Short mmCIF file of C-alpha atoms in Angstrom, two decimals:
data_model
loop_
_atom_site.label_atom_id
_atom_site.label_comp_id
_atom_site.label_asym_id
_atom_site.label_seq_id
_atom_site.Cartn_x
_atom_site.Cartn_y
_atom_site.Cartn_z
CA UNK S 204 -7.54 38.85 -12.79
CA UNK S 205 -8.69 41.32 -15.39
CA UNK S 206 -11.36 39.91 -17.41
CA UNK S 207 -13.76 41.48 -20.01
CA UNK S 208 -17.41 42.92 -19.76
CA UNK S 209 -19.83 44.21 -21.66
CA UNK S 210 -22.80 46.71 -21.03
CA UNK S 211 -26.05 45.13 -20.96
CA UNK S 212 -27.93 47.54 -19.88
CA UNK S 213 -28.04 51.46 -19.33
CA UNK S 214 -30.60 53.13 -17.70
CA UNK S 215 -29.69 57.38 -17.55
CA UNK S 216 -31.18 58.08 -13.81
CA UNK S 217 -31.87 61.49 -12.36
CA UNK S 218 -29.26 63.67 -11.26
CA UNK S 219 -26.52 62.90 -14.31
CA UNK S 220 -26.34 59.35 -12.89
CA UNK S 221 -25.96 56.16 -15.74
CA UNK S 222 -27.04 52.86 -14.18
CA UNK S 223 -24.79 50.55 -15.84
CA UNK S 224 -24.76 46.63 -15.92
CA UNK S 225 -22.15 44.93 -17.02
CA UNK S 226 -21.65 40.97 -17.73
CA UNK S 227 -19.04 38.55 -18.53
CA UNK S 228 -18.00 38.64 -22.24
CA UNK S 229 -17.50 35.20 -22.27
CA UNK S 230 -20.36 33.83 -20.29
CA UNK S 231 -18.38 32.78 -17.59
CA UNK S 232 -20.08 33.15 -14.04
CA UNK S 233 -19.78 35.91 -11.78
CA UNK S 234 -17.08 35.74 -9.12
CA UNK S 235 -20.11 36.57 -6.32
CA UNK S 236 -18.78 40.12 -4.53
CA UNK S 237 -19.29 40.86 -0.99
CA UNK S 238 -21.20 44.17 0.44
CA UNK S 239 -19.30 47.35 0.04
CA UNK S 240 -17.54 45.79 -2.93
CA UNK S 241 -16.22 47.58 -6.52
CA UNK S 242 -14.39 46.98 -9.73
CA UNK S 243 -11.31 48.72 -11.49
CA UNK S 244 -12.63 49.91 -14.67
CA UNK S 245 -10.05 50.45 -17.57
CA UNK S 246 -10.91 53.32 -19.43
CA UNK S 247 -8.31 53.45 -22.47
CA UNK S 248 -10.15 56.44 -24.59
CA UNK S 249 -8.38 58.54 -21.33
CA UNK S 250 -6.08 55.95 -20.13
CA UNK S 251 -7.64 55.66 -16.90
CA UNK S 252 -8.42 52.94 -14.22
CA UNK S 253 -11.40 54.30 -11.78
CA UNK S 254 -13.15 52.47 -9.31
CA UNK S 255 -17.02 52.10 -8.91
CA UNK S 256 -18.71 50.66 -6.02
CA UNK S 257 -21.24 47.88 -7.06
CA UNK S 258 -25.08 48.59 -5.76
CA UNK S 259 -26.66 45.17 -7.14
CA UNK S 260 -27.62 42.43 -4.61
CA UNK S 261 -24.25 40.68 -3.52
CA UNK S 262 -26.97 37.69 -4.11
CA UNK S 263 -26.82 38.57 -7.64
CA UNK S 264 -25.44 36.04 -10.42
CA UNK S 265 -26.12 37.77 -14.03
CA UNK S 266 -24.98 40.96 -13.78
CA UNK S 267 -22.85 43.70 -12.05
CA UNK S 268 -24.63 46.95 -11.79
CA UNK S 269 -23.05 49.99 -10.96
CA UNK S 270 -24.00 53.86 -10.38
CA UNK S 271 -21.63 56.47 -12.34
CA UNK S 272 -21.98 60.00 -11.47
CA UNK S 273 -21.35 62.75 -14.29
CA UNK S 274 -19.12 65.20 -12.50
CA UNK S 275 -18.66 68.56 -13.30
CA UNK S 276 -15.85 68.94 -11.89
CA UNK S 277 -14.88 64.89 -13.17
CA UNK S 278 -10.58 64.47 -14.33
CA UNK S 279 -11.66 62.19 -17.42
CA UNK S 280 -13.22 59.53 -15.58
CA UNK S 281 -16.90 59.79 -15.10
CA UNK S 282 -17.33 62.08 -18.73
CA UNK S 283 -16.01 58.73 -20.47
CA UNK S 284 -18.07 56.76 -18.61
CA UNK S 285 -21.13 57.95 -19.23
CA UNK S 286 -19.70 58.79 -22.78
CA UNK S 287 -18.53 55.09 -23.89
CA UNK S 288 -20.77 53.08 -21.70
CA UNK S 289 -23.43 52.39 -24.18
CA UNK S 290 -25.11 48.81 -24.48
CA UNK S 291 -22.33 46.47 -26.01
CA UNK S 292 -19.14 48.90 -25.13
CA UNK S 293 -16.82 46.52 -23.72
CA UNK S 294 -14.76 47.44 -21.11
CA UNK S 295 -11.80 45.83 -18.95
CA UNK S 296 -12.64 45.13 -15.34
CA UNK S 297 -10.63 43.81 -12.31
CA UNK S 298 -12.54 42.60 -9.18
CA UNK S 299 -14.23 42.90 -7.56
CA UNK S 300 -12.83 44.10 -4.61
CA UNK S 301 -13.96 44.95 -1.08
CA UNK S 302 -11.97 47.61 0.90
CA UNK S 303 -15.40 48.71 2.61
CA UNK S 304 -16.25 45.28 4.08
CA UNK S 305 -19.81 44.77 5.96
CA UNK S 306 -19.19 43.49 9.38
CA UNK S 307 -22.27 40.98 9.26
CA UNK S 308 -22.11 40.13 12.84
CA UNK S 309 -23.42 43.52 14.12
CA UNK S 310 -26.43 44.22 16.07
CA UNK S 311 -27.35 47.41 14.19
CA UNK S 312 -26.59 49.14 11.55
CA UNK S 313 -26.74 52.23 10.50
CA UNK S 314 -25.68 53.05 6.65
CA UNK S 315 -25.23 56.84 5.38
CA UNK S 316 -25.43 57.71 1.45
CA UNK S 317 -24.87 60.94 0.34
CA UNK S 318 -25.43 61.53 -3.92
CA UNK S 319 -24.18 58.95 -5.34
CA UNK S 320 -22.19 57.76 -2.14
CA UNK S 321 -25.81 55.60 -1.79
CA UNK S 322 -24.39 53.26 -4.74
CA UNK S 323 -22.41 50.98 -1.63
CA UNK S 324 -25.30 51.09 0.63
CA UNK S 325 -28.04 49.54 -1.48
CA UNK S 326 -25.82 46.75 -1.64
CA UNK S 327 -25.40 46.41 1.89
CA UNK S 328 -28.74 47.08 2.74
CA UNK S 329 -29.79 43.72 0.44
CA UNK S 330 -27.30 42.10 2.10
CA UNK S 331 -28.30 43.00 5.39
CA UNK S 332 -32.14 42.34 4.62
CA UNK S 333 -31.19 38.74 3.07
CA UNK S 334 -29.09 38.37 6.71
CA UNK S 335 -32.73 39.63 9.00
CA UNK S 336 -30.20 42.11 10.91
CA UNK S 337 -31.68 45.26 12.00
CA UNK S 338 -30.36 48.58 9.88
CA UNK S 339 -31.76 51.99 8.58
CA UNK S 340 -30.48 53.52 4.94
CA UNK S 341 -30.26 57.18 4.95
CA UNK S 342 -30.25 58.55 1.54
CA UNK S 343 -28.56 62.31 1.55
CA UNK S 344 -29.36 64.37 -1.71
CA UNK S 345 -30.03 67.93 -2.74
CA UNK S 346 -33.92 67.15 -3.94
CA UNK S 347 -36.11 64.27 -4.92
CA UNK S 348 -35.50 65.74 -8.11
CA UNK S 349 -32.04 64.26 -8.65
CA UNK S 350 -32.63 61.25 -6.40
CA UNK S 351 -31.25 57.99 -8.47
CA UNK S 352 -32.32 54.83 -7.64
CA UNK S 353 -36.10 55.70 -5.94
CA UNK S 354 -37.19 53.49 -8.91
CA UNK S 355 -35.49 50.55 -7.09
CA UNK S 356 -35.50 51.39 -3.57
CA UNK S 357 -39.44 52.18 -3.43
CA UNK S 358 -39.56 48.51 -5.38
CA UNK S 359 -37.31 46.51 -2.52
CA UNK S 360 -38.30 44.55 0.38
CA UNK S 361 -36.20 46.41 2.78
CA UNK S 362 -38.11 50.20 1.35
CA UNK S 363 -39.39 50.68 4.98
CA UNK S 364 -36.40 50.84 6.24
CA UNK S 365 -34.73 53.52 3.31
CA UNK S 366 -34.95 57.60 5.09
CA UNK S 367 -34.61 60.03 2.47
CA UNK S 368 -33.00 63.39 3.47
CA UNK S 369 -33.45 66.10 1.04
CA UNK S 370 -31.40 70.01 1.26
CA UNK S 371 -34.45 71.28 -0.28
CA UNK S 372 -36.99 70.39 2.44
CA UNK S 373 -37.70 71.94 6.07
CA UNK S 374 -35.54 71.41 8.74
CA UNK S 375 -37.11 68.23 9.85
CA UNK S 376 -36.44 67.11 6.68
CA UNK S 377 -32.52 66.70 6.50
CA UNK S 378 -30.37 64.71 8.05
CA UNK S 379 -29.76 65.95 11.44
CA UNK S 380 -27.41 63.50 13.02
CA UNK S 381 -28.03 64.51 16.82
CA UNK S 382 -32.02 62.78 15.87
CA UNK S 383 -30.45 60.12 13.49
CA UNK S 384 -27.97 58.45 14.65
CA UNK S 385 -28.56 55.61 17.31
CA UNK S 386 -26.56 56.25 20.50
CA UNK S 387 -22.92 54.59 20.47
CA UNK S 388 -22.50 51.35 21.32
CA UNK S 389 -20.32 48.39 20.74
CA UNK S 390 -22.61 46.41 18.46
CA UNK S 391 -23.79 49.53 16.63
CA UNK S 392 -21.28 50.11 13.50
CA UNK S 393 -22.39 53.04 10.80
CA UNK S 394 -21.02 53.48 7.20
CA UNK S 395 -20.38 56.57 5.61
CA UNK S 396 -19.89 57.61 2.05
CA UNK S 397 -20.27 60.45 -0.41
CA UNK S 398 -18.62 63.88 -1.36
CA UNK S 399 -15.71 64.38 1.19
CA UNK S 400 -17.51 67.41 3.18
CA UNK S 401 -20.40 65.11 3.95
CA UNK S 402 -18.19 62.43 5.12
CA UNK S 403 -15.95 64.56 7.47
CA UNK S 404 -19.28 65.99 9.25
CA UNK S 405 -20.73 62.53 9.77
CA UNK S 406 -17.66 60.93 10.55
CA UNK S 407 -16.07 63.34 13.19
CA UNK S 408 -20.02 64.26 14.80
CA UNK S 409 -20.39 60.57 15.25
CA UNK S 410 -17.17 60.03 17.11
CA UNK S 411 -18.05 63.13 18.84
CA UNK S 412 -20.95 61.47 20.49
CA UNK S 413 -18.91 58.36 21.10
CA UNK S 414 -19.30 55.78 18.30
CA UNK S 415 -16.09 54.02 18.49
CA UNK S 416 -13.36 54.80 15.46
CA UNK S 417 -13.38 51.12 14.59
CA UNK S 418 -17.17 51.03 14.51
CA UNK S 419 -17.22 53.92 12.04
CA UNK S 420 -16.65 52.53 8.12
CA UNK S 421 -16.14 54.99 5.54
CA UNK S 422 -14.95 55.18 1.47
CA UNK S 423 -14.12 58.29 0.05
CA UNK S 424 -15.03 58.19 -4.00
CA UNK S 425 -12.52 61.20 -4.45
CA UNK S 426 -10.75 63.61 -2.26
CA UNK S 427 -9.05 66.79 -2.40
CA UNK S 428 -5.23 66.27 -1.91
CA UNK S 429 -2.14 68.38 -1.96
CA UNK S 430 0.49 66.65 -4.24
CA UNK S 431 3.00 69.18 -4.06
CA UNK S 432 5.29 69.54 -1.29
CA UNK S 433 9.51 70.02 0.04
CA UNK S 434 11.35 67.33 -1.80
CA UNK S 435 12.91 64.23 -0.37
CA UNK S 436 14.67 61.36 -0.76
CA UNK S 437 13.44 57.80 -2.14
CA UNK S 438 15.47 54.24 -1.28
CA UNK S 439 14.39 51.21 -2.99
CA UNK S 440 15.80 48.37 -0.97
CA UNK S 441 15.07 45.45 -3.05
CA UNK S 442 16.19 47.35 -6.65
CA UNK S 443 18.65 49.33 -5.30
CA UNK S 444 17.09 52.45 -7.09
CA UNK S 445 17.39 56.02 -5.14
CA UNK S 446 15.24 59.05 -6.68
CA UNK S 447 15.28 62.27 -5.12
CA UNK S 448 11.19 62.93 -5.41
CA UNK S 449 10.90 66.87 -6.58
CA UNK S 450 8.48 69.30 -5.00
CA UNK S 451 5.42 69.12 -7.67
CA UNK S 452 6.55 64.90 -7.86
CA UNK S 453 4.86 61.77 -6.54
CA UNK S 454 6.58 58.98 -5.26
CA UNK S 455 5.13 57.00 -8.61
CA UNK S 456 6.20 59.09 -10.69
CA UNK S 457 9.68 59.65 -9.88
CA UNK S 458 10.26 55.93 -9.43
CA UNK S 459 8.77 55.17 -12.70
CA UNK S 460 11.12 57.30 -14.47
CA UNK S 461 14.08 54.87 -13.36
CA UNK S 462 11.97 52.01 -14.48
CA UNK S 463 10.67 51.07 -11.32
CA UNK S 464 6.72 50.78 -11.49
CA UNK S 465 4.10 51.01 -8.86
CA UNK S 466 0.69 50.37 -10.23
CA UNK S 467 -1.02 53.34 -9.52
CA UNK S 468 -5.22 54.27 -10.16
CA UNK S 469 -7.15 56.51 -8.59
CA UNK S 470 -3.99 58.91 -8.05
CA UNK S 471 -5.80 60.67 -4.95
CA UNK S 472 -5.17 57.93 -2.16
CA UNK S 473 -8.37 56.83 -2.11
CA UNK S 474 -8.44 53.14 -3.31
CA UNK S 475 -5.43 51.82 -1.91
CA UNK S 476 -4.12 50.20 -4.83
CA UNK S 477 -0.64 51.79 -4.60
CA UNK S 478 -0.58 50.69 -1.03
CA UNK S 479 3.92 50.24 -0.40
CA UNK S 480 5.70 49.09 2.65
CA UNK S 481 7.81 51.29 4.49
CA UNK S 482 10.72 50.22 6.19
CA UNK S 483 12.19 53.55 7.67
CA UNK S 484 11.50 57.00 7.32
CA UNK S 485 8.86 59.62 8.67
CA UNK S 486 5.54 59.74 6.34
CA UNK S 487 3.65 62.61 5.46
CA UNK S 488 0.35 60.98 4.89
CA UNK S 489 -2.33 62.85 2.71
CA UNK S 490 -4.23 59.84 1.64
CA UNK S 491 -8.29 59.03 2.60
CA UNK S 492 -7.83 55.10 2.57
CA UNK S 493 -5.49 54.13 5.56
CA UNK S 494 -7.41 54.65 9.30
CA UNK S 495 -5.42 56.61 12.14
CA UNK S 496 -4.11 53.28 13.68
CA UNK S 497 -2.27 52.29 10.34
CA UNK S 498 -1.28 55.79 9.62
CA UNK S 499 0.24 55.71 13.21
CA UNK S 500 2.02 52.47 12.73
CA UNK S 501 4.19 53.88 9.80
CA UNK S 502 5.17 51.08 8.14
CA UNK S 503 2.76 52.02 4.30
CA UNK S 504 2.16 54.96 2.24
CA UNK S 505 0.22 55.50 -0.91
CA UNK S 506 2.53 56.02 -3.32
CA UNK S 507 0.32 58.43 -5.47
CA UNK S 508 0.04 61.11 -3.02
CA UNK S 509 1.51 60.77 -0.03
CA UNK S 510 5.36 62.05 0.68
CA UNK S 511 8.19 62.04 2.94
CA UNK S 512 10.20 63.75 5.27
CA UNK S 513 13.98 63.42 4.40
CA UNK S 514 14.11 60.11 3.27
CA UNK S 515 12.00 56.69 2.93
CA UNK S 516 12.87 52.95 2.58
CA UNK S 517 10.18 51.48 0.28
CA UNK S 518 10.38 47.43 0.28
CA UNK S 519 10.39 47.61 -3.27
#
């Protein structure tokens, strides 16, 4: 359901990061999120949906808040964002939804932010404090300097439990995930997220030392992906529609010119909302959002990225 917001509140953090809360336009209540949740933000100044991960207390019943980063090297997104999101901008917003779910019925765990890859983790951490479980935050950034958020995490009931890790400081410093990270076990589970470098190390080191795949959560805000590739054939079984997809072509886009539409938003396979069944045909997977075990079942692809060999049977 897409419903309508406006900003209540804006607080410009360190490190080119807006703190932005954002309530009902009508005064309706808040559909209550769960950890690791976000919302689909329409932005129609660039025609853009993006997704932002929600770092208020699940517990919360006022507001949303979420944590925008300004990026340099931003496609439209964040620069509107922080451009347009002044108090009483109104924006459209769908969610929120969770594809970086808390398992609540873990023994320990263990949550990883790096930059604004913290914004999921102060959510869970509430949640987790609210729960009594047992957890450590690591917060990842380049200095204290551009560390969002201390304001709030110094000010929480779970602060003794919040590690800061900054590139700036001595070795003993920074994260060092051999020291950090608890030894594997089956009711240990550790989330991960934050610029895609950062992720990769933590996520492949800690399944180096054991932690189970399934016990390792991650969400990728962007990632670097290769659109281009051979082209290859495209059978819609339900329409009947079959689009040769060109070499510099997404699946999306091809199909969309023959009027069939996938919604597509964050157009670099990272929030699964383009998520199609497959019903033959070898994938070429370049998305961040399925795990191995789906990848390896072949039967979805995200149709903003990810391409084919030959030719696939969408049940579309």
């Amino acid at each position: 359901m897409t419903q309508t917001f406006t900003v209540s509140n804006r607080v410009d953090d360190r490190g080119n990061i807006a703190r932005i809360r954002l309530t009902p336009e009508d005064g309706s209540g808040l559909p209550l999120p769960t950890a690791g949740a976000h919302l689909d933000i329409y932005l129609p100044e660039v025609d853009l949906w993006r997704q932002y991960s929600l770092c208020s207390d699940p517990a919360e019943t006022a507001f949303y808040e979420i944590g925008v980063l300004k990026d340099p090297n931003s496609r439209g997104g964040s620069e509107a964002m922080h451009r347009l999101a002044t108090p009483g901008a109104r924006f459209k917003i769908e969610g929120p939804r969770n594809h970086f779910p808390l398992d609540e019925t873990a023994d320990h765990s263990v949550l990883i932010g790096g930059g604004i890859g913290v914004t999921p983790m102060i959510a869970m951490a509430a949640r987790l404090h609210a729960l009594g479980k047992a957890f450590t935050l690591h917060y990842c950034t380049r200095s204290a300097e551009v560390t969002a958020f201390t304001d709030t995490l110094c000010a929480a009931p779970f602060a003794e439990r919040v590690v800061y890790h900054f590139d700036d400081q001595d070795a003993d410093q920074k994260l060092d995930l051999e020291r950090d990270l608890p030894p594997a076990a089956d009711g240990t589970h550790l989330y991960v997220c934050g610029p895609q470098g950062f992720m990769d190390w933590v996520i492949s080191t800690a399944e180096a030392a054991g932690h189970q795949p399934q016990n390792v959560h991650r969400e990728y805000f962007s990632a670097d992906v290769e659109l281009s590739g051979d082209s290859f054939d495209v059978e819609c079984a339900q329409s009947g529609v079959t689009v040769t997809v060109g070499a510099d072509e997404t699946i999306a886009k091809a199909l969309a010119k023959e009027g069939v539409m996938i919604e597509v938003k964050c157009e670099e396979g990272v929030c699964g909302t383009c998520m199609t069944d497959v019903l033959s045909g070898e994938i070429e997977h370049r998305d961040q959002f399925l795990t191995d075990e789906e990848r390896e079942d072949g039967d979805v692809i995200m149709a903003c990225c990810s391409r084919g060999k030959g030719k696939l049977v969408l049940d579309i």
